[in-house]
Tab-separated table of C-alpha atoms in Angstrom:
chain	number	residue	atom	x	y	z
S	16	MET	CA	118.128	76.778	94.084
S	17	VAL	CA	118.483	79.741	96.385
S	18	PHE	CA	121.917	80.488	97.774
S	19	ILE	CA	121.937	82.182	101.157
S	20	ILE	CA	124.367	85.092	101.348
S	21	MET	CA	124.915	87.580	104.121
S	22	ALA	CA	122.754	90.600	103.427
S	23	ALA	CA	121.378	91.069	106.919
S	24	THR	CA	122.999	90.274	110.207
S	25	THR	CA	121.187	87.265	111.571
S	26	THR	CA	123.167	84.440	113.094
S	27	THR	CA	121.614	81.987	110.605
S	28	ARG	CA	122.843	83.846	107.564
S	29	THR	CA	126.189	84.443	109.208
S	30	THR	CA	126.681	80.683	109.540
S	31	ALA	CA	125.791	80.133	105.899
S	32	PHE	CA	128.240	82.789	104.771
S	33	VAL	CA	131.071	81.379	106.865
S	34	THR	CA	130.521	77.927	105.368
S	35	GLN	CA	130.745	79.225	101.808
S	36	GLN	CA	133.538	81.742	102.319
S	37	ARG	CA	135.842	80.014	104.827
S	38	PHE	CA	138.738	79.915	102.355
S	39	PHE	CA	138.923	83.720	102.359
S	40	LEU	CA	139.404	84.174	106.087
S	41	SER	CA	142.618	85.148	107.835
S	42	ASN	CA	143.576	86.567	111.199
S	43	THR	CA	143.276	90.284	111.788
S	44	SER	CA	145.141	92.586	114.120
S	45	LYS	CA	143.496	95.129	116.402
S	46	ASN	CA	146.653	97.202	116.633
S	47	TYR	CA	146.751	98.593	113.093
S	48	LYS	CA	147.731	102.246	113.016
S	49	ASN	CA	149.504	103.014	109.703
S	50	GLY	CA	147.451	104.495	106.909
S	51	ALA	CA	144.568	105.600	109.111
S	52	ILE	CA	142.489	108.493	107.829
S	53	PHE	CA	143.017	110.576	110.929
S	54	ARG	CA	146.132	110.771	113.051
S	55	GLU	CA	144.348	112.445	115.930
S	56	ALA	CA	141.729	110.137	117.412
S	57	THR	CA	140.703	109.287	120.916
S	58	CYS	CA	141.242	105.696	122.083
S	59	LEU	CA	137.852	104.466	123.252
S	60	ALA	CA	136.671	101.492	125.297
S	61	LEU	CA	134.802	99.987	122.376
S	62	THR	CA	133.707	96.356	122.129
S	63	LEU	CA	132.397	94.872	118.893
S	64	TYR	CA	130.350	91.698	118.789
S	65	GLY	CA	130.729	90.161	115.354
S	66	SER	CA	132.541	87.705	113.125
S	67	GLN	CA	134.165	87.551	109.715
S	68	GLY	CA	131.051	85.963	108.294
S	69	SER	CA	128.877	89.037	108.769
S	70	ARG	CA	128.953	92.775	108.183
S	71	SER	CA	131.220	93.126	111.180
S	72	PRO	CA	134.471	93.498	109.194
S	73	LEU	CA	133.265	96.763	107.687
S	74	VAL	CA	133.015	98.094	111.252
S	75	ASN	CA	136.581	96.926	111.916
S	76	TRP	CA	137.654	98.632	108.700
S	77	ALA	CA	136.159	101.933	109.816
S	78	ALA	CA	137.780	101.622	113.246
S	79	TYR	CA	141.222	101.028	111.716
S	80	GLU	CA	140.815	103.981	109.358
S	81	LEU	CA	139.690	106.203	112.233
S	82	ASN	CA	142.545	104.979	114.453
S	83	LEU	CA	140.157	103.677	117.122
S	84	ASP	CA	140.970	100.705	119.342
S	85	LEU	CA	138.303	98.042	119.066
S	86	GLU	CA	138.044	94.890	121.166
S	87	MET	CA	136.133	91.862	119.908
S	88	GLY	CA	133.498	90.642	122.358
S	89	ASP	CA	132.375	87.141	123.277
S	90	LEU	CA	129.428	86.339	121.007
S	91	SER	CA	127.774	84.376	123.795
S	92	GLN	CA	127.500	87.690	125.643
S	93	ASN	CA	126.181	89.668	122.669
S	94	PRO	CA	123.758	92.313	124.054
S	95	HIS	CA	121.967	92.950	120.730
S	96	PRO	CA	118.226	92.850	121.488
S	97	PHE	CA	117.686	90.323	118.675
S	98	GLY	CA	120.973	88.462	119.080
S	99	GLN	CA	122.289	89.738	115.740
S	100	ILE	CA	125.671	91.058	114.686
S	101	PRO	CA	127.363	93.461	114.411
S	102	CYS	CA	126.679	95.087	117.757
S	103	LEU	CA	128.843	97.724	119.442
S	104	VAL	CA	129.170	98.557	123.137
S	105	ASP	CA	130.856	101.676	124.495
S	106	ALA	CA	131.359	103.141	127.949
S	107	ASN	CA	128.395	104.404	129.977
S	108	ASP	CA	126.118	101.597	128.769
S	109	VAL	CA	126.093	102.796	125.164
S	110	LEU	CA	124.722	100.115	122.818
S	111	VAL	CA	124.664	100.530	119.028
S	112	PHE	CA	123.459	98.026	116.437
S	113	GLU	CA	122.974	97.971	112.660
S	114	SER	CA	126.177	98.451	110.670
S	115	GLY	CA	125.262	101.891	109.343
S	116	ALA	CA	124.412	103.203	112.800
S	117	ILE	CA	127.680	101.811	114.147
S	118	LEU	CA	129.683	103.527	111.399
S	119	GLN	CA	128.008	106.826	112.199
S	120	TYR	CA	128.697	106.367	115.897
S	121	LEU	CA	132.385	105.597	115.335
S	122	TYR	CA	132.729	108.548	113.004
S	123	ASN	CA	131.186	110.912	115.547
S	124	LYS	CA	133.329	109.527	118.381
S	125	ALA	CA	136.592	109.800	116.460
S	126	ASN	CA	136.844	113.564	116.910
S	127	THR	CA	137.911	114.062	113.296
S	128	LYS	CA	137.473	117.847	113.389
S	129	ASP	CA	135.815	117.635	109.973
S	130	SER	CA	133.903	120.619	108.685
S	131	ALA	CA	130.135	120.596	108.993
S	132	GLN	CA	129.936	120.130	105.210
S	133	ARG	CA	132.162	117.047	105.259
S	134	GLN	CA	130.345	115.588	108.268
S	135	ALA	CA	127.008	115.950	106.516
S	136	ALA	CA	128.353	114.308	103.373
S	137	VAL	CA	129.847	111.357	105.283
S	138	LEU	CA	126.652	110.688	107.226
S	139	SER	CA	124.523	111.011	104.091
S	140	TRP	CA	126.594	108.484	102.155
S	141	ILE	CA	126.508	106.012	105.046
S	142	ALA	CA	122.728	106.236	105.095
S	143	TRP	CA	122.576	105.901	101.297
S	144	ALA	CA	124.729	102.764	101.358
S	145	ASN	CA	122.331	101.019	103.729
S	146	ALA	CA	119.056	102.332	102.346
S	147	SER	CA	119.726	102.384	98.595
S	148	LEU	CA	122.912	100.515	97.668
S	149	ASP	CA	122.309	97.388	99.716
S	150	PRO	CA	119.024	96.528	97.896
S	151	ILE	CA	120.807	96.990	94.563
S	152	CYS	CA	123.718	94.779	95.482
S	153	PHE	CA	121.651	92.013	97.063
S	154	LEU	CA	118.295	90.912	95.682
S	155	GLU	CA	116.348	89.068	98.380
S	156	VAL	CA	113.256	86.946	98.801
S	157	GLU	CA	112.179	86.347	102.389
S	158	GLY	CA	115.602	87.319	103.691
S	159	LYS	CA	117.527	85.073	101.291
S	160	VAL	CA	119.803	86.566	98.651
S	161	TYR	CA	119.243	84.964	95.267
S	162	ASP	CA	121.155	87.337	92.972
S	163	THR	CA	122.714	90.776	92.616
S	164	GLY	CA	121.270	93.774	90.827
S	165	LEU	CA	124.722	94.666	89.502
S	166	LYS	CA	124.337	92.191	86.659
S	167	LYS	CA	122.134	94.711	84.855
S	168	PRO	CA	122.407	98.453	84.092
S	169	ASN	CA	121.433	100.641	87.021
S	170	LYS	CA	120.962	104.399	87.070
S	171	ARG	CA	122.293	104.835	90.605
S	172	ILE	CA	125.478	102.940	89.822
S	173	GLU	CA	125.813	104.949	86.609
S	174	LYS	CA	125.677	108.083	88.756
S	175	LEU	CA	128.415	106.683	90.984
S	176	ASP	CA	130.496	105.991	87.898
S	177	SER	CA	130.121	109.603	86.794
S	178	ILE	CA	131.198	110.819	90.238
S	179	PHE	CA	134.342	108.700	90.133
S	180	LYS	CA	135.199	109.976	86.688
S	181	ASP	CA	136.385	113.221	88.250
S	182	GLN	CA	137.487	112.156	91.748
S	183	GLU	CA	139.076	109.174	93.431
S	184	PHE	CA	136.681	108.812	96.357
S	185	LEU	CA	133.148	109.872	97.257
S	186	LEU	CA	134.297	113.163	98.752
S	187	ASP	CA	136.707	115.283	96.759
S	188	SER	CA	138.553	115.968	100.024
S	189	GLY	CA	139.725	112.343	100.188
S	190	PHE	CA	138.916	108.919	101.621
S	191	SER	CA	136.356	108.829	104.427
S	192	VAL	CA	134.076	106.492	106.351
S	193	ALA	CA	131.579	107.143	103.567
S	194	ASP	CA	133.820	105.052	101.339
S	195	VAL	CA	133.942	102.307	103.944
S	196	ALA	CA	130.161	102.078	103.815
S	197	VAL	CA	129.769	102.196	100.035
S	198	ALA	CA	132.835	100.215	98.972
S	199	SER	CA	132.117	97.417	101.455
S	200	TYR	CA	128.827	96.532	99.753
S	201	LEU	CA	130.276	96.808	96.258
S	202	LEU	CA	133.199	94.588	97.195
S	203	TYR	CA	130.925	92.042	98.845
S	204	VAL	CA	129.283	91.552	95.436
S	205	VAL	CA	132.584	90.591	93.802
S	206	GLN	CA	133.343	88.277	96.689
S	207	PHE	CA	129.948	86.558	96.663
S	208	PHE	CA	129.461	86.463	92.889
S	209	PRO	CA	132.823	85.491	91.334
S	210	GLY	CA	133.110	86.395	87.684
S	211	ILE	CA	130.531	89.174	87.721
S	212	ASP	CA	131.110	91.635	84.905
S	213	LEU	CA	131.182	95.230	86.148
S	214	SER	CA	133.008	96.591	83.098
S	215	ARG	CA	130.090	98.862	82.159
S	216	TRP	CA	131.174	100.982	85.167
S	217	PRO	CA	134.968	101.343	84.756
S	218	ASN	CA	135.266	104.214	87.219
S	219	VAL	CA	133.387	102.261	89.889
S	220	VAL	CA	135.714	99.297	89.332
S	221	ARG	CA	138.753	101.541	89.737
S	222	TYR	CA	137.236	102.950	92.917
S	223	MET	CA	136.544	99.502	94.311
S	224	LYS	CA	140.102	98.408	93.624
S	225	ALA	CA	141.540	101.528	95.292
S	226	CYS	CA	139.454	100.848	98.406
S	227	ALA	CA	140.296	97.142	98.504
S	228	GLU	CA	144.010	97.941	98.290
S	229	ARG	CA	143.986	99.992	101.475
S	230	PRO	CA	145.997	98.435	104.335
S	231	ALA	CA	143.078	98.837	106.734
S	232	TYR	CA	140.846	96.810	104.420
S	233	SER	CA	143.298	93.920	104.614
S	234	GLN	CA	143.449	94.228	108.378
S	235	ALA	CA	139.678	94.065	108.696
S	236	PHE	CA	138.693	91.522	106.049
S	237	GLY	CA	141.894	89.511	105.836
S	238	ALA	CA	144.795	89.414	103.401
S	239	GLY	CA	143.203	86.528	101.502
S	240	VAL	CA	140.055	88.507	100.781
S	241	GLN	CA	142.084	91.536	99.707
S	242	GLU	CA	144.292	89.510	97.368
S	243	TYR	CA	141.306	87.815	95.764
S	244	LEU	CA	139.352	91.046	95.248
S	245	VAL	CA	142.254	93.058	93.843
S	246	GLY	CA	143.053	90.229	91.442
S	247	ALA	CA	139.422	89.886	90.386
S	248	LEU	CA	139.066	93.607	89.782
S	249	GLU	CA	142.233	93.667	87.698
S	250	ALA	CA	141.271	90.672	85.567
S	251	GLU	CA	139.120	90.657	82.442
S	252	PRO	CA	135.707	89.326	83.554
S	253	PRO	CA	134.950	85.866	82.121
S	254	LYS	CA	131.905	85.485	79.904
S	255	ASP	CA	128.722	83.826	81.164
S	256	LYS	CA	130.302	82.592	84.388
S	257	ARG	CA	127.675	81.743	87.008
S	258	PHE	CA	128.289	81.506	90.717
S	259	LEU	CA	128.858	77.816	91.453
S	260	GLY	CA	126.107	76.995	88.937
S	261	LEU	CA	123.426	78.069	91.384
S	262	PHE	CA	121.763	80.815	89.356
């Protein structure tokens, strides 16, 4: 039996995800300011079309960390050319879709005053998360996720583990939107595949927990999701537990 999990942004898969994950959801606030990465950020007329059952919350997470005001739009008015979510609208008829592109846009608009070196690193990691990490986290057949590649050893994840051996986040200068992009996918795996054993990558697990504990993560994904993930990452993984017996 194939279990449909959100790995792309179509409305169909969004509905399936919401049905399976409804118990995690909680209300979020668009006024979160404390704990943001940058204290100096311009308030923008940004509207996000999305829902909790899609990749949209990772966009909310980035906005909270960047101290950007983000309004949620009416999904019936979603201007995405294919009707998918997330989709972002800004002033002057700016339209951005695909979660990675939206993260890059928000990062550029936030006026972070980052060095050219840090900017390049952030943008590179965002692209890597979408191009390389996503296919590892979610194994698909015809758009349907049937398993995760994190159940087996993986050289790219091993490399991540070695990076986190010496530093807390992807950039040694501290948390960034790069971590929003990478940690979101890793944390989705724990949420969608309860009981998965990631103990072969202890530094990655510590990193995931540190990201999930951030106040902005709770604001974006909901306190219920945060509580579940932090608890799961702290617990000893059970042996041979399969997700709802579907795999």
